[in-house]
Coordinates of C-alpha atoms and ligand atoms in Angstrom, one line a residue:
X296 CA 52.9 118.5 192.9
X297 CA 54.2 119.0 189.5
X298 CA 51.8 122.4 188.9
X299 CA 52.2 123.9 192.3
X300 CA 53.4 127.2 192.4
X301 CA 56.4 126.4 195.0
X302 CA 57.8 123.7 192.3
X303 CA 58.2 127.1 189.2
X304 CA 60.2 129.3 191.2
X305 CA 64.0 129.4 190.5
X306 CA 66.2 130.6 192.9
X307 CA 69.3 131.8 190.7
X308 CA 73.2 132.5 192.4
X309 CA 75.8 133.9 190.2
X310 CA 78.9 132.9 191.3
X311 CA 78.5 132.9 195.0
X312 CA 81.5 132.6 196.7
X313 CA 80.8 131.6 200.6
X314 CA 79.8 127.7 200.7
X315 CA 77.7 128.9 204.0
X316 CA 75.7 131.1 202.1
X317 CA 74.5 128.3 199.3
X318 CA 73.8 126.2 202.5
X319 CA 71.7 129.1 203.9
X320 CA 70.1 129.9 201.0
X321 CA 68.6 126.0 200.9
X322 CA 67.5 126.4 204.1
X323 CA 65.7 129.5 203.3
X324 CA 63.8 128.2 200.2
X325 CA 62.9 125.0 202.1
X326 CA 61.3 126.7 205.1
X327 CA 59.3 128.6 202.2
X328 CA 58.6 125.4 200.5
X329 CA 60.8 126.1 197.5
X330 CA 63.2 123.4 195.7
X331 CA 64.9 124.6 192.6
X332 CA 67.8 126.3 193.3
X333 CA 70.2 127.0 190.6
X334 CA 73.9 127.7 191.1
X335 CA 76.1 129.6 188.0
X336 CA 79.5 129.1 188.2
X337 CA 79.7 129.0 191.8
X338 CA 83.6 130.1 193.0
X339 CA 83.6 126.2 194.4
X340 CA 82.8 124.0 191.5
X341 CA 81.5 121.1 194.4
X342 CA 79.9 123.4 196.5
X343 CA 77.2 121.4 197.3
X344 CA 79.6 118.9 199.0
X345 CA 81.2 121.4 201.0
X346 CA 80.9 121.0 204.6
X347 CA 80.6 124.6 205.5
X348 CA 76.9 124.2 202.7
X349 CA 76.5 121.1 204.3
X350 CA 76.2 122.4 207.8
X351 CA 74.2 125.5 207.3
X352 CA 71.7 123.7 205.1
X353 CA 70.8 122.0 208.4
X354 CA 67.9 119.6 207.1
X355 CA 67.8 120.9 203.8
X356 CA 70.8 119.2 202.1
X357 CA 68.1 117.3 199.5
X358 CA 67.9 121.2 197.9
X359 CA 72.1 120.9 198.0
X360 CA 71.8 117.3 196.0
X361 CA 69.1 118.7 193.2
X362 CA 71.1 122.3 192.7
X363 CA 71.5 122.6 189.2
X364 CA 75.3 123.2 188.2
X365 CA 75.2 125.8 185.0
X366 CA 77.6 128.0 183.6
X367 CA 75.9 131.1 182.0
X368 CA 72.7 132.5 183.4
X369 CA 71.0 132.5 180.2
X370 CA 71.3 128.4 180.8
X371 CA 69.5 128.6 184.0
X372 CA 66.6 131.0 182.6
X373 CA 65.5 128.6 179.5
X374 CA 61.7 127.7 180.1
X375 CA 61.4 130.8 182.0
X376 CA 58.6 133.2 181.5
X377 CA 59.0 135.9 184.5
X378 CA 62.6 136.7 185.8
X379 CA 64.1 139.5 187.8
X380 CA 67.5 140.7 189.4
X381 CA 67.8 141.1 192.6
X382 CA 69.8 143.6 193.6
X383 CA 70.1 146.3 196.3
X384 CA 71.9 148.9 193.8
X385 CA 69.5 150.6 191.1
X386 CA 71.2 151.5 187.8
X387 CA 70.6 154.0 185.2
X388 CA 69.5 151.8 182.5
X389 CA 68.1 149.6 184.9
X390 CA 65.0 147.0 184.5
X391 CA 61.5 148.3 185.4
X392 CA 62.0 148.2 189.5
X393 CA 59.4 146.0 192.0
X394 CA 59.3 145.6 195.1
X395 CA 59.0 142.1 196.5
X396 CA 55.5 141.8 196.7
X397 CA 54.9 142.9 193.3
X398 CA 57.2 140.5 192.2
X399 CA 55.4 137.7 194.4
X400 CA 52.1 139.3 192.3
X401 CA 53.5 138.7 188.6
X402 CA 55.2 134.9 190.0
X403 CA 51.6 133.6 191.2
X404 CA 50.6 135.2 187.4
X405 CA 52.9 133.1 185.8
X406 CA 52.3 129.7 188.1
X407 CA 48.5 130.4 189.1
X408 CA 45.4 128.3 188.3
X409 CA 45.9 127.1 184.8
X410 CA 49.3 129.0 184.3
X411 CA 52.1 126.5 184.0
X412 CA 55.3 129.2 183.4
X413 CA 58.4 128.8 185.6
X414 CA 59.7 132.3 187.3
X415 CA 63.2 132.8 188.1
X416 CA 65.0 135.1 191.4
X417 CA 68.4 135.6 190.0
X418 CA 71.0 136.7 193.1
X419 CA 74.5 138.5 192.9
X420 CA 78.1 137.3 194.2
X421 CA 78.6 138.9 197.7
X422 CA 81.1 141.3 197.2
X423 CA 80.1 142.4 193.3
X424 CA 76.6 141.9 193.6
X425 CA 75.5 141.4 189.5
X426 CA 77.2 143.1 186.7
X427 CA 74.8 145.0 184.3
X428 CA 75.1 142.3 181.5
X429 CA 73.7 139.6 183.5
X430 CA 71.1 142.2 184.8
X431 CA 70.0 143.3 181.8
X432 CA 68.9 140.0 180.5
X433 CA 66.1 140.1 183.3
X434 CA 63.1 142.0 182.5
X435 CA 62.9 143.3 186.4
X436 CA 65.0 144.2 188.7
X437 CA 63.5 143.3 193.0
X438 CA 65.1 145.5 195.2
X439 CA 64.2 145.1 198.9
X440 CA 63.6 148.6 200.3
X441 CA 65.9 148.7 203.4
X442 CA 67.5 151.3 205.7
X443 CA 69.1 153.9 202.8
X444 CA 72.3 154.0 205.1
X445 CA 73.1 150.5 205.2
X446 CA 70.8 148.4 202.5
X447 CA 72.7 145.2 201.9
X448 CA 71.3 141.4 203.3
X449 CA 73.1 138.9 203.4
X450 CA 73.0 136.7 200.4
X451 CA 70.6 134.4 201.9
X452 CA 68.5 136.6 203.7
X453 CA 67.7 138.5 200.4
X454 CA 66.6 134.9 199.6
X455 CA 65.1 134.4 202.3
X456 CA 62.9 137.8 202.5
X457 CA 61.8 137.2 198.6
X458 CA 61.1 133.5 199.6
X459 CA 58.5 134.2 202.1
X460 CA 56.6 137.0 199.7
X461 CA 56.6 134.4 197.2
X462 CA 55.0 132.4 199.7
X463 CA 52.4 134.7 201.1
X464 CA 51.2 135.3 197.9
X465 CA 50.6 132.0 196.6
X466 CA 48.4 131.7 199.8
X467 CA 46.5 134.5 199.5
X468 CA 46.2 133.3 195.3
X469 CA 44.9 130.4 196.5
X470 CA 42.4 131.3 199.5
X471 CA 40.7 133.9 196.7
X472 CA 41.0 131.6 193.9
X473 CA 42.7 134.4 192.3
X474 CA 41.5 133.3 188.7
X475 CA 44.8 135.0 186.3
X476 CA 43.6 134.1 183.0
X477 CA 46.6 135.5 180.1
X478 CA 44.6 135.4 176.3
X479 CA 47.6 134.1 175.1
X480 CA 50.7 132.1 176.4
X481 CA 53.1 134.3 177.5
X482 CA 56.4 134.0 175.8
X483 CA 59.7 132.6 177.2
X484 CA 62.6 134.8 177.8
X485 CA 64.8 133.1 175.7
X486 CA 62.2 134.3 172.9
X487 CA 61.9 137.4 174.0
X488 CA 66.3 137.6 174.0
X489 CA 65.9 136.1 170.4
X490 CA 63.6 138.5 169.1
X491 CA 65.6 141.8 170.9
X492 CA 68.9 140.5 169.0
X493 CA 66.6 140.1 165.6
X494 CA 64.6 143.7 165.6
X495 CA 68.0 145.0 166.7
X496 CA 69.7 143.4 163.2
X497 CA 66.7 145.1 161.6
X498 CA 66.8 148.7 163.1
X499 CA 70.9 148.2 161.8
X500 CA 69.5 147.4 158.1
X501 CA 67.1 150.7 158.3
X502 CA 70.2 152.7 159.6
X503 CA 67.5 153.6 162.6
X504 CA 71.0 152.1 164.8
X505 CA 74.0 153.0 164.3
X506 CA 76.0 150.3 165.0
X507 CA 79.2 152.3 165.6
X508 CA 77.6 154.8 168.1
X509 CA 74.4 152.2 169.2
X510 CA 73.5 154.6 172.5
X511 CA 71.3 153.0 175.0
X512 CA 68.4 152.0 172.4
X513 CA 68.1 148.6 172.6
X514 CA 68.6 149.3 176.9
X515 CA 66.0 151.2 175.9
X516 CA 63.1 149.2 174.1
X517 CA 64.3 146.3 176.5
X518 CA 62.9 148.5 179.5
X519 CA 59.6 149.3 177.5
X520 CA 58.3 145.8 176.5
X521 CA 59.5 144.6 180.0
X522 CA 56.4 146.5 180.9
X523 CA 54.2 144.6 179.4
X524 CA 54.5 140.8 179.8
X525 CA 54.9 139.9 175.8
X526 CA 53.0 136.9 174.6
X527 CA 54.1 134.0 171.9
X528 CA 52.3 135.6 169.1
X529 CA 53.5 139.2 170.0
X530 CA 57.0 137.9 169.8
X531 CA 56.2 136.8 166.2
X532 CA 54.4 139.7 165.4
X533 CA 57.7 141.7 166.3
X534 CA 60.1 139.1 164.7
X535 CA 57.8 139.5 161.6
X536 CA 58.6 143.2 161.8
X537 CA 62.1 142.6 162.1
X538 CA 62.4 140.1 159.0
X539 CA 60.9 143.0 156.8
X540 CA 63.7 145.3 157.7
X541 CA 66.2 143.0 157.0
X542 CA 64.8 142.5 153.8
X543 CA 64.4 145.8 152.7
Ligands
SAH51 N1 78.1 144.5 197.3 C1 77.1 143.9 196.6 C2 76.1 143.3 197.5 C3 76.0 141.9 197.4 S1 74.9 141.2 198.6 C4 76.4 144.9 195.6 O1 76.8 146.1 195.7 O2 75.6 144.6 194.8 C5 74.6 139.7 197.7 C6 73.3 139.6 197.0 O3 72.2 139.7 197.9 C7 73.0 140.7 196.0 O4 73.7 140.5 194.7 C8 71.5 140.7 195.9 O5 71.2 139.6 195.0 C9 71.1 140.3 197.3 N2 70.8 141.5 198.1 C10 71.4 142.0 199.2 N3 70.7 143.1 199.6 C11 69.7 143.3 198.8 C12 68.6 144.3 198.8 N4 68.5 145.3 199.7 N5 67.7 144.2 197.8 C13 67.8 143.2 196.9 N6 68.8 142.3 196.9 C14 69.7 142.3 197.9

């Protein structure tokens, strides 16, 4: 089913390193009924043929077979409407912060009833987890709340954890006939990035940004309108704001 729910949700690794924990993480989104899974740069270019993936997929090598190969994150977020880091650590200049059912709540927005966006789980190396770069080009940040003394899953059981509230709540969207209607369509990250870099030029040209000392501003704004989930013509409305500076 080409509109279902299960067939919009990315499940993004960043350079994983352990074969065994692609395989695993397969597994995990197939039990959930998920498919799309969406390797960056993994640390063995033909993972996916690697017999350690192989055997921990168990039954779910067909997800190994359709992995998408990419090599920057920004490639494996285009068409994406909702995506968030997940991440045990929380930074200072972090993303707004959900927990996994409120992620779950703003996927089924994004995939519901007439909604037709993709969402996107993006999931850190083992040892490094995500550097703040990669994290910042998500407007959220999922962080499982686990025992404070000792809070980091496995790879593919973060997966798996986020993979089942993803689940749950598509149920219980569809039992209620959870009716998410958006005025507008809501805009697509890459959008969203496009119009960050252009206000950003503008605030330059109005010396609101000084580009030699920039602070955390644009951290900054990013964390406000991640608040809000921006529409198409809000992005132009912003973009539109933008142009004027520069042409001041
Ligand atoms: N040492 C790394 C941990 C990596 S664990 C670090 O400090 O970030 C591998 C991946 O599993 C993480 O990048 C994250 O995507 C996921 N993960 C593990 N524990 C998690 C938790 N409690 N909440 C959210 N994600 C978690």
């Amino acid at each position: 089913m080409q509109n279902s729910p299960f067939s919009r949700l990315r499940f993004v690794l960043v350079e994983t390193s352990h074969p065994g924990n692609v395989g695993s993480v397969a597994r995990a989104m197939k039990t959930m009924g998920f498919s799309n899974l969406y390797l960056v740069n993994p640390r063995i270019a033909d993972v996916v043929h690697h017999p350690e993936a192989i055997a921990l997929a168990s039954g779910a090598t067909d997800i190994l077979e359709a992995a998408v190969i990419v090599h920057t994150l920004q490639e494996a977020l285009a068409g994406c409407e909702l995506a968030a880091a997940v991440s045990a650590r929380l930074r200072e200049f972090s993303p707004p912060v959900l927990e996994p059912p409120e992620f779950a709540e703003r996927f089924v927005q994004v995939t519901a009833g007439s909604a037709s966006g993709f969402a996107a789980l993006v999931f850190g190396n083992e040892r490094t987890g995500l550097p703040n770069h990669l994290v910042e080009k998500c407007p959220f940040l999922v962080t499982i709340p686990a025992n404070p003394d000792y809070s980091s899953l496995n790879l593919a059981q973060a997966a798996q954890v986020l993979a089942y509230v993803c689940r749950y709540q598509s149920k219980v969207a569809a039992v209620h006939g959870q009716e998410i209607g958006f005025k507008g369509s809501l805009a697509n990250l890459a959008d969203v990035d496009a119009m960050f870099e252009h206000l950003e030029r503008g605030l330059i040209a109005i010396d609101f940004i000084d580009p030699a000392s920039p602070k955390k501003l644009m951290s900054r704004l990013r964390r406000l309108f991640a608040r809000t989930q921006l529409e198409v013509e809000e992005v132009n409305i912003l973009r539109g704001m933008a142009k004027k500076m520069l042409d001041k």
